[in-house]
Coordinates of C-alpha atoms in Angstrom, one line a residue:
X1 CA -34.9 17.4 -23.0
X2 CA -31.7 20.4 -23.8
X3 CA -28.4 18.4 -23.3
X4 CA -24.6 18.8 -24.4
X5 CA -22.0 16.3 -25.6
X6 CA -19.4 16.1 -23.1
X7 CA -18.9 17.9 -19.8
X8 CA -16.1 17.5 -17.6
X9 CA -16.1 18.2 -14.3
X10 CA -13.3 17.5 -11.2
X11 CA -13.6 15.1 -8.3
X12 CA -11.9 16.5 -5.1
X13 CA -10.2 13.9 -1.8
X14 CA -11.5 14.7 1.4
X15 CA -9.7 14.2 4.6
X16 CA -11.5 13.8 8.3
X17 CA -10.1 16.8 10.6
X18 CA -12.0 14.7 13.1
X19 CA -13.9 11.1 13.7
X20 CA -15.5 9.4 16.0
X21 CA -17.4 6.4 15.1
X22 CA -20.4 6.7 17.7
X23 CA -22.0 2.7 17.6
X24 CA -23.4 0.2 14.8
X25 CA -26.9 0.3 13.4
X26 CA -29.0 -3.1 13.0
X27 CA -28.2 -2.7 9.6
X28 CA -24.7 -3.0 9.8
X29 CA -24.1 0.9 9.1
X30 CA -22.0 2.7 11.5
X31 CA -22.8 6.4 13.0
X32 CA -20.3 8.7 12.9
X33 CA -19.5 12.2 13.8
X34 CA -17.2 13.6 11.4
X35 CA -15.5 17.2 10.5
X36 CA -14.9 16.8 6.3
X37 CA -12.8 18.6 4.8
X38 CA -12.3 18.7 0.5
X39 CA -8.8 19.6 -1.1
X40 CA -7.2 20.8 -4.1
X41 CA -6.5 17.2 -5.1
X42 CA -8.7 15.6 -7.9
X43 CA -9.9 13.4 -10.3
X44 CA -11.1 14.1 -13.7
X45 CA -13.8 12.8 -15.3
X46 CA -15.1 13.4 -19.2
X47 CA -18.5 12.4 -19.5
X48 CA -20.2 12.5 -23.0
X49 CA -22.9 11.0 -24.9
X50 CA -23.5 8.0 -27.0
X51 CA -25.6 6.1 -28.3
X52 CA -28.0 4.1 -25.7
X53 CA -27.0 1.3 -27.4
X54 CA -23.3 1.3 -26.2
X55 CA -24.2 1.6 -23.0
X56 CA -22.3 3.0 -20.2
X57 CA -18.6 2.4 -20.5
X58 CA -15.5 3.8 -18.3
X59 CA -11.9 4.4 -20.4
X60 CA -9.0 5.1 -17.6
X61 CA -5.4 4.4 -17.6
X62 CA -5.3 2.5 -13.9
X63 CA -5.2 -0.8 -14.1
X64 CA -6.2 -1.5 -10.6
X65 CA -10.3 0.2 -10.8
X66 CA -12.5 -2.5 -11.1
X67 CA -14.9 -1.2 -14.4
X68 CA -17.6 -3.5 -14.4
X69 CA -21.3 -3.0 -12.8
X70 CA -20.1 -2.5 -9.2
X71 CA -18.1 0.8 -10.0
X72 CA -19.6 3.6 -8.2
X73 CA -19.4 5.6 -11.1
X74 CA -21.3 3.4 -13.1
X75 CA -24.0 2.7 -10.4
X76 CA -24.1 6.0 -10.2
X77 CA -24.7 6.8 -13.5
X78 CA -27.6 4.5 -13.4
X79 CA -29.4 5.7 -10.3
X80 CA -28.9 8.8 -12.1
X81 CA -31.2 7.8 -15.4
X82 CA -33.5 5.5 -13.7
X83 CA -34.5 8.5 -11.1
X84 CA -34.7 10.9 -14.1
X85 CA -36.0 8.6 -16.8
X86 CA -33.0 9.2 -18.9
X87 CA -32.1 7.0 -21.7
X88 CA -28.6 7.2 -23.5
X89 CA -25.1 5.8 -23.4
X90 CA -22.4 7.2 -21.8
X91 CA -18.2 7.3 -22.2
X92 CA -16.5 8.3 -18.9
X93 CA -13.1 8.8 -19.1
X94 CA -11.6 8.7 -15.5
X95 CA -7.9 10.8 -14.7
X96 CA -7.4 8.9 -11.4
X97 CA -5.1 11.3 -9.1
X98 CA -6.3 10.1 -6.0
X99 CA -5.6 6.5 -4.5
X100 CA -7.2 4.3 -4.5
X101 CA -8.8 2.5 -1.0
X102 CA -6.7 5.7 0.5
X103 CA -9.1 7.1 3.2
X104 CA -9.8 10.0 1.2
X105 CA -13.2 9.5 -0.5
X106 CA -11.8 8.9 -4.1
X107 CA -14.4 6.8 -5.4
X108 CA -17.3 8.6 -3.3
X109 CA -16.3 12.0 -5.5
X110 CA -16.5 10.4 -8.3
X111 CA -19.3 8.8 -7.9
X112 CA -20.6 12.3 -6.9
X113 CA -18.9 14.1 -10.0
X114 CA -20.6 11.7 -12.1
X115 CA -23.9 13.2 -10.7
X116 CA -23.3 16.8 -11.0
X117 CA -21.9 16.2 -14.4
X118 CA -25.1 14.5 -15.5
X119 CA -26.9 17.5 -14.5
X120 CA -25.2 19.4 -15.7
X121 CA -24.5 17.3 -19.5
X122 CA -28.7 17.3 -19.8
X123 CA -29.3 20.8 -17.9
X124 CA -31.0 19.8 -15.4
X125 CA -31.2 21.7 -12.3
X126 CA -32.5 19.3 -9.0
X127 CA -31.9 20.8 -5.7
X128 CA -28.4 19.5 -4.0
X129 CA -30.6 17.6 -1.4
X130 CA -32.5 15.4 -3.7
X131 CA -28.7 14.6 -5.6
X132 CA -27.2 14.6 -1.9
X133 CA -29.9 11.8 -1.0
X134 CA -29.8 10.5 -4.5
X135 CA -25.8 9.6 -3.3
X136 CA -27.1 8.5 -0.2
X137 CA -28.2 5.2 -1.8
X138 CA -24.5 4.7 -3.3
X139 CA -22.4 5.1 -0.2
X140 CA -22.2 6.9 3.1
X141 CA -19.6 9.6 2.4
X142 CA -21.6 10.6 -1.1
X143 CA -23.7 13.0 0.5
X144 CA -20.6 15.2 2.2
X145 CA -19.4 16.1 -0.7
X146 CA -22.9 17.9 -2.3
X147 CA -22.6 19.9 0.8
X148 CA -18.4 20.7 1.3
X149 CA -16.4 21.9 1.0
X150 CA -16.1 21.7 4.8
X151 CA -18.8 19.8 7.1
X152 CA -19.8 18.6 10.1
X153 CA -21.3 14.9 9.2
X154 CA -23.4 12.9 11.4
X155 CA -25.9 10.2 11.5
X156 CA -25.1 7.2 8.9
X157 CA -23.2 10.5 7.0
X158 CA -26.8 11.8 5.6
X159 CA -26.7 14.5 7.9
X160 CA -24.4 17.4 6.7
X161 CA -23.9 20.4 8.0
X162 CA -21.5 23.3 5.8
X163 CA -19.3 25.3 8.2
X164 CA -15.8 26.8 7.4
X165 CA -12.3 27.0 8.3
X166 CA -10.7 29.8 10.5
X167 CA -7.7 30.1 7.9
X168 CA -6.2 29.2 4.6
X169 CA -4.2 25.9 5.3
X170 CA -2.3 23.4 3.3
X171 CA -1.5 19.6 3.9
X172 CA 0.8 17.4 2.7
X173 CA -1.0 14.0 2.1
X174 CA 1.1 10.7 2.4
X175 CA 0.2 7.6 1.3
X176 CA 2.5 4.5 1.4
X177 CA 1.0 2.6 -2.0
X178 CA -1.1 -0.3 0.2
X179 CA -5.1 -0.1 0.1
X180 CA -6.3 -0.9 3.4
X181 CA -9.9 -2.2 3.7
X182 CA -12.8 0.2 5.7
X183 CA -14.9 -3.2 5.9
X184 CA -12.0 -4.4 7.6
X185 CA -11.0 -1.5 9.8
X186 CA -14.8 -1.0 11.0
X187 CA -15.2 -5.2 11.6
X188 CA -12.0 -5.0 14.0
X189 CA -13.2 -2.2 15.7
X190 CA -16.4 -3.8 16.6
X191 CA -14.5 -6.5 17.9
X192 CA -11.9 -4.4 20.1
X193 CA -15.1 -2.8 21.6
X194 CA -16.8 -5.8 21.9
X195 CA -14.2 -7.0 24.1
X196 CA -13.1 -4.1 26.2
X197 CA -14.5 -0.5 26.5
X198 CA -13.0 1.9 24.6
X199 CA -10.5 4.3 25.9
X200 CA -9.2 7.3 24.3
X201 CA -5.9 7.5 23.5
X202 CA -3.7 9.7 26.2
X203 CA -4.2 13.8 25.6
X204 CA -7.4 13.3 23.9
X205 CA -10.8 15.0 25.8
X206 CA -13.9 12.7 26.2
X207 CA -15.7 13.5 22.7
X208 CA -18.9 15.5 24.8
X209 CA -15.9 17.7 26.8
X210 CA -14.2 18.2 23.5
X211 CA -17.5 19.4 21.8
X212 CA -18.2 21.5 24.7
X213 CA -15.0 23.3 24.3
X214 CA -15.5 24.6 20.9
X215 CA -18.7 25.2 21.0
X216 CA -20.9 22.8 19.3
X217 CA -23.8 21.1 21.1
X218 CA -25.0 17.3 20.2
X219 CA -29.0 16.7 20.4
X220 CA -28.0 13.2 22.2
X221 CA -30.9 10.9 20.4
X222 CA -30.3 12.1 16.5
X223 CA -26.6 13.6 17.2
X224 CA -27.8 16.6 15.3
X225 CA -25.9 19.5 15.2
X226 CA -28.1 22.6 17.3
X227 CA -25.5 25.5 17.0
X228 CA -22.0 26.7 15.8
X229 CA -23.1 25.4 12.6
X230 CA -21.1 28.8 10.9
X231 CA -18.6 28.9 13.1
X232 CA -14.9 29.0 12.3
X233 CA -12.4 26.7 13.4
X234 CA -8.6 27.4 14.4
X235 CA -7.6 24.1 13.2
X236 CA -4.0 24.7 14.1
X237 CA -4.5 25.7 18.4
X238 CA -4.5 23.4 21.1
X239 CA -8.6 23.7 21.4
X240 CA -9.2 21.7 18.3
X241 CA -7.6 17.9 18.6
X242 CA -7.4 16.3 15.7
X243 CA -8.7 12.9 16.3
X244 CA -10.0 9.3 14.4
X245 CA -11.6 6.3 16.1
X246 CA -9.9 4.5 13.5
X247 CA -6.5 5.3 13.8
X248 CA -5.6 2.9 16.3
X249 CA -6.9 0.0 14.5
X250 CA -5.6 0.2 11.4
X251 CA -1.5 1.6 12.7
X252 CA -1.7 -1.9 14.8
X253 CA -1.7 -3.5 11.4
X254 CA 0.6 -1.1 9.7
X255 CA 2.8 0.4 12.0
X256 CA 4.7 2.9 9.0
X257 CA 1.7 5.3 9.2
X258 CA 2.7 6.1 13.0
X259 CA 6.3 6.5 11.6
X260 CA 5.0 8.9 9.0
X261 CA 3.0 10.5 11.7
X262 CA 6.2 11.4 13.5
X263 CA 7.8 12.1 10.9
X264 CA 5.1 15.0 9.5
X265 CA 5.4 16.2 13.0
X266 CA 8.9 16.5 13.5
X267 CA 9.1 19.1 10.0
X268 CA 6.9 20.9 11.7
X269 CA 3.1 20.1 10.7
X270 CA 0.6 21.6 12.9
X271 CA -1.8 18.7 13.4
X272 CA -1.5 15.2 11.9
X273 CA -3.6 12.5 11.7
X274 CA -4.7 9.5 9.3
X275 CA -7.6 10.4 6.8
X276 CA -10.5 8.0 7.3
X277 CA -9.8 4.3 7.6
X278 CA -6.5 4.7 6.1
X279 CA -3.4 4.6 5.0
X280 CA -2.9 8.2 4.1
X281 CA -1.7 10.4 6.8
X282 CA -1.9 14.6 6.2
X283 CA 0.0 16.9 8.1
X284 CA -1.3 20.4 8.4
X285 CA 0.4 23.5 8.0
X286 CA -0.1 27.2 7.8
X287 CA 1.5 28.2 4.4
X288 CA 2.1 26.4 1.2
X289 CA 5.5 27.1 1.0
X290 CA 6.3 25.5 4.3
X291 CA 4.0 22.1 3.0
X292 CA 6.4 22.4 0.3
X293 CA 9.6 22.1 1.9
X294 CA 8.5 18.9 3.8
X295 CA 6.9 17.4 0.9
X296 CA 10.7 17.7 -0.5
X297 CA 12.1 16.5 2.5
X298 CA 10.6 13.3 2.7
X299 CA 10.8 12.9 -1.2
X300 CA 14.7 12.6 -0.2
X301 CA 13.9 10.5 2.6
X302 CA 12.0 8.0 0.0
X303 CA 14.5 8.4 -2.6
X304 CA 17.6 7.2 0.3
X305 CA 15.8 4.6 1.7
X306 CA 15.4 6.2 5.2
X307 CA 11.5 5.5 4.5
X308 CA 9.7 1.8 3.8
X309 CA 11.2 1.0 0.5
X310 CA 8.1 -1.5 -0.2
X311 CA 5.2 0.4 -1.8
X312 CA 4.3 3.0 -4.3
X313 CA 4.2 5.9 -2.7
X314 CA 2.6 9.2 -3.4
X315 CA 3.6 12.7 -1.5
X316 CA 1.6 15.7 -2.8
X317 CA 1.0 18.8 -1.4
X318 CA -2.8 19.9 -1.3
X319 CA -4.8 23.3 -0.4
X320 CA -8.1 22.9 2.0
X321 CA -10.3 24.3 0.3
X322 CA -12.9 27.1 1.1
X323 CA -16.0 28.2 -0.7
X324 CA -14.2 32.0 -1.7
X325 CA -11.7 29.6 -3.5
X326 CA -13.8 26.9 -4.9
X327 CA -14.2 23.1 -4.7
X328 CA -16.1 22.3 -8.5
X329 CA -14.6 23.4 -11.8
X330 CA -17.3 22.1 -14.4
X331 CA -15.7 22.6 -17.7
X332 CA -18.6 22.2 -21.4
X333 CA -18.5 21.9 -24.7

């Protein structure tokens, strides 16, 4: 088998335009019908070969990954060589950008990185399916991001479907410095819809009328996607409401990601909304330069106090990205 010595290749965060969590499996999974979106913020991950006898080891400067077995970069790595019959060790070194236990995929891209990077270290060449169900094993997000960098996801999040934006946006991502749990958010939203049926918060269509309006039509027994499957979205007009199930449930337990919510809104973001289970909140808008200037503005607001104080907090500005400007850098030597 041809191979190299070290590849590196980048991890992008995704963000959920939209998500409605449809009902829970037998098995404890949850359907979902999701918009995904990648952006220009990533991780970056050096993968090159030892000897098998060292085994697979990750070097990073954050203190807070867990390293051991249950890393999804790992058990990714090893799904990787037992499904290819590869033998070897491996060094990963891991440039963690985005949080961690953020709502934006972090450890699902890497996990995914670590994939293409295999291929790519012993130049191999399997379709993206087989890696996309290869992920599938590993977590329910993993197989979005062999089909991104923007897609409809349905089903237990195996069924992806590549579509693209109507423009060229940018998003300033906020996250006040807490992880917040998605076992957690999920098992109390079970519960609030055990108890009550759910309603949808005020202003926001019934999921089939919203689907209706742009476009898209839902098979109702495998929620597969029949048409619109190319078409382009105005993210930024009133006929596309940003929306997630799990908003509610996790700003009832931290109530600063409604205040940064406002907050995105009132310098003038298009669309806001939390980014899967939590805690970081994007705002949308139209040019980078404007993302900029509110990404400053609330640096300021950090720096003098007039936001939580408690937390490490991370403001960056991101582009969504688009296939004419790329979502995988894969850099060999």
């Amino acid at each position: 088998m041809r191979s190299r010595q070290t590849v590196t290749v980048r991890a992008p965060a995704k963000i959920n335009l939209l998500l409605y969590v449809l009902d829970r499996q037998p098995t404890g999974s949850h359907r979902i019908f999701s918009l995904m979106q990648m952006v220009n913020l990533h991780d970056r991950l050096v993968l090159t070969r030892r000897p098998t006898r060292d085994g697979i080891r990750i070097v990073t400067q954050n203190r807070n990954l867990p390293l051991g077995e249950d890393n999804l970069i790992v058990r990714a790595a090893r799904v990787f060589m037992q499904r290819y019959g590869v033998e070897t060790g491996l060094r990963i070194e891991l440039d963690k950008k985005i949080p961690i236990g953020a709502g934006l995929g972090g450890g699902s891209s890497d996990a995914a990185a670590t994939l293409h990077g295999l291929c790519r270290l012993f130049q191999m060449t399997p379709p993206r399916t087989e890696l996309a169900a290869l992920g599938q094993t590993l977590g329910s997000d993993l197989p979005f991001f062999f089909g991104g960098p923007t897609a409809w996801v349905a089903g237990i999040g195996n069924e992806v479907y590549p579509t693209r934006l109507g423009k060229n946006l940018w998003a300033v991502l906020v996250n006040p410095g807490f992880e917040v749990s998605t076992v957690w958010v999920y098992s109390e939203l079970d519960r609030l819809r055990s108890g009550a049926p759910a309603r949808l918060p005020a202003g926001v269509a019934p999921r089939k009328t919203f689907l209706k309006k742009i476009g898209l039509t839902l098979d109702r027994k495998r929620l597969k996607i029949l048409s619109g499957k190319s078409k382009a979205f105005p993210l930024t007009k009133r006929s596309f409401s940003l929306h997630n199930d799990l908003e509610v449930i996790t700003i009832r337990r931290y109530p600063v990601i409604e205040t940064i919510k406002e907050r995105l809104c009132a310098l003038g973001a298009k669309g806001v909304l939390m980014s899967g289970s939590g805690p970081t909140v994007f705002g949308l808008f139209r040019d980078g330069s404007s993302a900029r200037s509110a990404a400053a503005i609330l640096r300021r607001d950090k720096a003098f106090g007039r936001l939580d104080r408690h937390g490490n907090w991370t403001i960056r500005v991101a582009r969504l990205l688009n296939r004419q400007t790329g979502y995988s850098e894969v850099v060999q030597r």
